[in-house]
Short mmCIF file of C-alpha atoms in Angstrom, two decimals:
data_model
loop_
_atom_site.label_atom_id
_atom_site.label_comp_id
_atom_site.label_asym_id
_atom_site.label_seq_id
_atom_site.Cartn_x
_atom_site.Cartn_y
_atom_site.Cartn_z
CA UNK A 1 18.64 -18.46 7.07
CA UNK A 2 17.72 -19.19 10.69
CA UNK A 3 20.37 -21.82 11.34
CA UNK A 4 22.11 -21.76 14.72
CA UNK A 5 25.65 -20.47 14.22
CA UNK A 6 27.23 -20.84 17.65
CA UNK A 7 26.47 -21.42 21.34
CA UNK A 8 28.57 -21.85 24.49
CA UNK A 9 29.96 -25.43 24.23
CA UNK A 10 28.96 -26.25 27.78
CA UNK A 11 25.34 -25.24 27.14
CA UNK A 12 24.80 -26.87 23.76
CA UNK A 13 26.75 -29.80 22.37
CA UNK A 14 28.03 -29.18 18.86
CA UNK A 15 26.04 -32.09 17.44
CA UNK A 16 22.74 -30.51 18.59
CA UNK A 17 23.23 -27.18 16.84
CA UNK A 18 21.59 -28.35 13.63
CA UNK A 19 18.37 -29.27 15.44
CA UNK A 20 18.09 -26.05 17.47
CA UNK A 21 17.92 -23.45 14.71
CA UNK A 22 14.79 -21.62 13.60
CA UNK A 23 12.47 -23.64 11.44
CA UNK A 24 12.09 -22.58 7.86
CA UNK A 25 8.74 -21.02 7.03
CA UNK A 26 7.32 -21.96 3.62
CA UNK A 27 5.99 -19.27 1.35
CA UNK A 28 7.97 -16.33 2.78
CA UNK A 29 8.59 -13.71 0.07
CA UNK A 30 9.28 -9.97 -0.20
CA UNK A 31 7.61 -7.41 -2.44
CA UNK A 32 7.41 -3.60 -2.30
CA UNK A 33 8.94 -3.41 1.16
CA UNK A 34 6.49 -5.96 2.61
CA UNK A 35 6.80 -9.55 3.79
CA UNK A 36 4.22 -11.96 2.37
CA UNK A 37 3.69 -15.26 4.17
CA UNK A 38 1.78 -18.24 2.78
CA UNK A 39 1.52 -21.02 5.37
CA UNK A 40 0.18 -23.59 2.91
CA UNK A 41 2.93 -26.24 2.61
CA UNK A 42 1.99 -26.61 -1.07
CA UNK A 43 1.92 -22.88 -1.71
CA UNK A 44 2.20 -21.32 -5.14
CA UNK A 45 4.88 -18.65 -5.68
CA UNK A 46 3.82 -15.08 -4.90
CA UNK A 47 4.48 -14.16 -8.54
CA UNK A 48 1.53 -16.35 -9.56
CA UNK A 49 -0.76 -13.98 -7.65
CA UNK A 50 1.04 -10.78 -8.62
CA UNK A 51 0.91 -11.62 -12.32
CA UNK A 52 2.44 -8.82 -14.39
CA UNK A 53 2.66 -6.37 -11.46
CA UNK A 54 6.42 -6.88 -10.84
CA UNK A 55 7.05 -6.14 -14.53
CA UNK A 56 4.96 -2.98 -14.33
CA UNK A 57 7.12 -1.81 -11.42
CA UNK A 58 10.47 -3.06 -12.73
CA UNK A 59 11.97 0.44 -12.91
CA UNK A 60 11.21 1.15 -9.24
CA UNK A 61 13.90 0.03 -6.80
CA UNK A 62 11.40 -1.48 -4.38
CA UNK A 63 14.01 -3.61 -2.62
CA UNK A 64 16.01 -0.49 -1.70
CA UNK A 65 13.17 1.48 -0.11
CA UNK A 66 14.02 3.38 3.08
CA UNK A 67 11.52 3.27 5.95
CA UNK A 68 10.47 6.69 7.24
CA UNK A 69 7.47 6.13 9.51
CA UNK A 70 4.59 3.84 10.47
CA UNK A 71 1.14 4.57 11.87
CA UNK A 72 -1.49 2.11 13.12
CA UNK A 73 -5.26 2.50 13.02
CA UNK A 74 -8.22 0.76 14.66
CA UNK A 75 -11.09 1.17 12.20
CA UNK A 76 -14.78 0.62 12.88
CA UNK A 77 -15.32 -0.87 9.46
CA UNK A 78 -14.97 -4.13 7.56
CA UNK A 79 -11.67 -4.86 5.79
CA UNK A 80 -13.52 -5.25 2.51
CA UNK A 81 -14.91 -1.71 2.74
CA UNK A 82 -11.38 -0.44 3.31
CA UNK A 83 -10.17 -2.18 0.16
CA UNK A 84 -13.13 -0.92 -1.87
CA UNK A 85 -12.52 2.60 -0.60
CA UNK A 86 -8.92 2.44 -1.82
CA UNK A 87 -9.87 1.43 -5.36
CA UNK A 88 -12.81 3.86 -5.53
CA UNK A 89 -11.36 7.15 -6.77
CA UNK A 90 -14.47 9.16 -7.61
CA UNK A 91 -14.92 10.05 -3.93
CA UNK A 92 -11.67 12.06 -3.98
CA UNK A 93 -13.22 15.45 -4.69
CA UNK A 94 -15.78 15.06 -1.90
CA UNK A 95 -13.51 13.56 0.76
CA UNK A 96 -9.93 14.66 0.00
CA UNK A 97 -9.68 18.38 -0.86
CA UNK A 98 -5.86 18.49 -0.77
CA UNK A 99 -5.36 15.22 -2.61
CA UNK A 100 -7.81 16.38 -5.30
CA UNK A 101 -5.37 19.17 -6.23
CA UNK A 102 -2.41 16.78 -6.47
CA UNK A 103 -4.04 13.66 -7.93
CA UNK A 104 -6.97 14.88 -10.01
CA UNK A 105 -9.90 12.56 -10.66
CA UNK A 106 -9.97 13.51 -14.34
CA UNK A 107 -6.37 12.32 -14.66
CA UNK A 108 -7.11 8.82 -13.30
CA UNK A 109 -6.79 6.01 -15.83
CA UNK A 110 -6.98 2.20 -15.63
CA UNK A 111 -3.62 0.45 -15.34
CA UNK A 112 -4.83 -3.10 -15.20
CA UNK A 113 -3.18 -6.32 -16.28
CA UNK A 114 -3.11 -10.01 -15.42
CA UNK A 115 -2.88 -10.80 -11.72
CA UNK A 116 -4.78 -10.74 -8.45
CA UNK A 117 -4.75 -6.97 -8.14
CA UNK A 118 -6.66 -3.83 -9.11
CA UNK A 119 -4.55 -1.10 -10.69
CA UNK A 120 -4.98 2.46 -11.86
CA UNK A 121 -2.80 5.52 -12.40
CA UNK A 122 -2.90 9.30 -12.05
CA UNK A 123 -1.01 10.77 -15.01
CA UNK A 124 0.18 13.39 -14.63
CA UNK A 125 0.35 14.41 -11.00
CA UNK A 126 -0.11 18.14 -10.45
CA UNK A 127 2.34 20.11 -8.31
CA UNK A 128 -0.04 22.00 -6.03
CA UNK A 129 2.11 23.51 -3.29
CA UNK A 130 1.93 20.39 -1.12
CA UNK A 131 4.54 18.09 0.45
CA UNK A 132 4.28 15.56 -2.38
CA UNK A 133 5.31 18.04 -5.08
CA UNK A 134 8.05 16.87 -7.41
CA UNK A 135 10.74 19.37 -6.37
CA UNK A 136 10.95 18.21 -2.75
CA UNK A 137 12.72 14.90 -3.43
CA UNK A 138 14.81 13.03 -5.95
CA UNK A 139 12.86 10.44 -7.94
CA UNK A 140 13.52 6.75 -8.41
CA UNK A 141 16.44 6.76 -10.83
CA UNK A 142 15.25 4.55 -13.71
CA UNK A 143 11.71 5.79 -14.32
CA UNK A 144 10.19 6.31 -17.74
CA UNK A 145 9.13 9.79 -18.80
CA UNK A 146 5.51 9.04 -17.83
CA UNK A 147 6.47 7.50 -14.48
CA UNK A 148 8.43 10.59 -13.43
CA UNK A 149 5.16 12.50 -13.01
CA UNK A 150 2.63 9.74 -12.30
CA UNK A 151 1.18 7.98 -9.26
CA UNK A 152 0.25 4.31 -9.37
CA UNK A 153 -2.30 2.60 -7.13
CA UNK A 154 -2.57 -1.15 -6.63
CA UNK A 155 -4.86 -3.19 -4.42
CA UNK A 156 -3.16 -6.57 -4.08
CA UNK A 157 -5.85 -9.10 -3.26
CA UNK A 158 -7.09 -9.28 -0.65
CA UNK A 159 -5.76 -6.81 1.92
CA UNK A 160 -2.70 -4.87 0.73
CA UNK A 161 -2.90 -1.38 -0.81
CA UNK A 162 0.14 0.22 -2.44
CA UNK A 163 0.49 3.85 -3.59
CA UNK A 164 3.61 4.66 -5.60
CA UNK A 165 4.73 8.24 -6.15
CA UNK A 166 7.83 9.17 -8.18
CA UNK A 167 9.78 9.65 -4.93
CA UNK A 168 8.10 7.40 -2.37
CA UNK A 169 5.77 4.52 -1.62
CA UNK A 170 3.16 4.13 1.06
CA UNK A 171 1.43 0.90 1.90
CA UNK A 172 -1.71 0.01 3.79
CA UNK A 173 -2.11 -3.46 5.28
CA UNK A 174 -5.46 -4.37 6.81
CA UNK A 175 -6.01 -7.13 9.35
CA UNK A 176 -9.53 -8.34 10.19
CA UNK A 177 -10.16 -8.90 13.89
CA UNK A 178 -12.31 -11.43 15.70
CA UNK A 179 -14.99 -8.75 16.02
CA UNK A 180 -17.12 -8.25 12.88
CA UNK A 181 -16.86 -4.76 11.46
CA UNK A 182 -13.54 -4.02 13.18
CA UNK A 183 -10.19 -3.88 11.38
CA UNK A 184 -6.60 -3.10 12.33
CA UNK A 185 -4.63 -1.20 9.70
CA UNK A 186 -0.97 -0.24 9.34
CA UNK A 187 0.24 2.63 7.13
CA UNK A 188 3.93 2.65 6.22
CA UNK A 189 5.78 5.40 4.35
CA UNK A 190 8.94 4.40 2.48
CA UNK A 191 11.23 6.74 0.57
CA UNK A 192 12.99 6.02 -2.71
CA UNK A 193 16.72 5.28 -2.42
CA UNK A 194 18.53 8.58 -2.77
CA UNK A 195 15.35 10.64 -2.35
CA UNK A 196 17.28 13.23 -0.35
CA UNK A 197 18.36 16.24 -2.42
CA UNK A 198 22.14 16.67 -2.21
CA UNK A 199 21.75 20.31 -1.18
CA UNK A 200 19.37 19.49 1.69
CA UNK A 201 20.80 19.05 5.19
CA UNK A 202 19.59 15.93 6.96
CA UNK A 203 17.20 17.78 9.27
CA UNK A 204 15.50 19.48 6.30
CA UNK A 205 15.14 16.16 4.49
CA UNK A 206 13.62 14.60 7.59
CA UNK A 207 11.22 17.53 7.88
CA UNK A 208 10.16 17.07 4.25
CA UNK A 209 9.58 13.36 4.85
CA UNK A 210 7.56 14.14 7.97
CA UNK A 211 5.45 16.63 6.02
CA UNK A 212 4.80 13.94 3.41
CA UNK A 213 3.86 11.52 6.19
CA UNK A 214 1.35 14.02 7.56
CA UNK A 215 -0.06 14.45 4.06
CA UNK A 216 -0.66 10.72 3.52
CA UNK A 217 -1.93 10.11 7.06
CA UNK A 218 -4.36 13.01 6.68
CA UNK A 219 -5.65 11.38 3.49
CA UNK A 220 -6.01 8.08 5.31
CA UNK A 221 -7.79 9.66 8.27
CA UNK A 222 -10.28 11.25 5.88
CA UNK A 223 -10.81 7.79 4.42
CA UNK A 224 -11.27 6.23 7.85
CA UNK A 225 -14.06 8.68 8.64
CA UNK A 226 -15.73 7.91 5.30
CA UNK A 227 -15.38 4.15 5.82
CA UNK A 228 -16.85 4.25 9.32
CA UNK A 229 -19.80 6.30 8.07
CA UNK A 230 -20.26 3.86 5.20
CA UNK A 231 -20.27 0.92 7.61
CA UNK A 232 -23.17 2.51 9.49
CA UNK A 233 -24.93 3.34 6.24
CA UNK A 234 -24.68 -0.23 4.97
CA UNK A 235 -26.33 -1.55 8.13
CA UNK A 236 -29.16 0.95 7.68
CA UNK A 237 -29.49 0.13 3.97
CA UNK A 238 -29.67 -3.60 4.72
CA UNK A 239 -32.39 -3.07 7.28
CA UNK A 240 -34.39 -1.05 4.75
CA UNK A 241 -33.79 -3.39 1.81
CA UNK A 242 -31.83 -0.79 -0.20
CA UNK A 243 -29.37 -2.03 -2.84
CA UNK A 244 -26.57 -0.03 -4.45
CA UNK A 245 -25.82 0.24 -8.16
CA UNK A 246 -22.55 0.20 -10.07
CA UNK A 247 -21.51 3.17 -12.19
CA UNK A 248 -19.50 1.52 -15.00
CA UNK A 249 -17.29 4.56 -15.65
CA UNK A 250 -16.09 4.71 -12.05
CA UNK A 251 -16.91 1.42 -10.35
CA UNK A 252 -14.97 -0.98 -12.56
CA UNK A 253 -12.22 -1.29 -9.88
CA UNK A 254 -14.76 -2.26 -7.20
CA UNK A 255 -16.43 -4.70 -9.61
CA UNK A 256 -13.07 -6.31 -10.39
CA UNK A 257 -12.17 -6.56 -6.71
CA UNK A 258 -15.48 -8.21 -5.85
CA UNK A 259 -14.96 -10.81 -8.58
CA UNK A 260 -11.51 -11.93 -7.46
#
């Protein structure tokens, strides 16, 4: 809790210990392996923003996730474009050839509820010979029959993206910089508790996790290229007075995000 437990008596009198501990930070909460901080002294609980999202994910042991790897990116694009790219799934076939086999566009469905988030699901996932296939890892233990073969995608407003597979979670956190059109991003891969198959030696399990990390980072690097090209295109479109249009069948997630 940040309180000072002990110090050398000669250096710090006992009566001063209470005043030398770490100060409590208001609005510090955990969700899906991430720390959320609200510095407003009159902050509302995180659950008020998440709405029904914790209930949707109640069968996933998110507090027991095991960190595998982290990768940082410096992106020549605005944080908002990164968020819109995450919730826009109709670009998958054009940009992500390997992901398109595993998480097919035609199997994407809305999974929206009350809360400051955008949600959709791929059901079912398709084993396609890749590192995310179902046989590589044990699943979260308490999943429903649908969840055992589905992927869930949530953009938590404004800058947190969460992808949940039956055996793992990867998160994207974006941080705007002082320079317009430049964003820092962190990708984190976390494995379900007990994801390791009992028959797998530790080095094989680590190799499988590393292969999965390469899979998700490759997806993200394809997205980064698309985002940076889009950033250039938006500047050109603005200069020429060109305006985009929404496609209701596909753009409802972007529309929802823009109206939060």
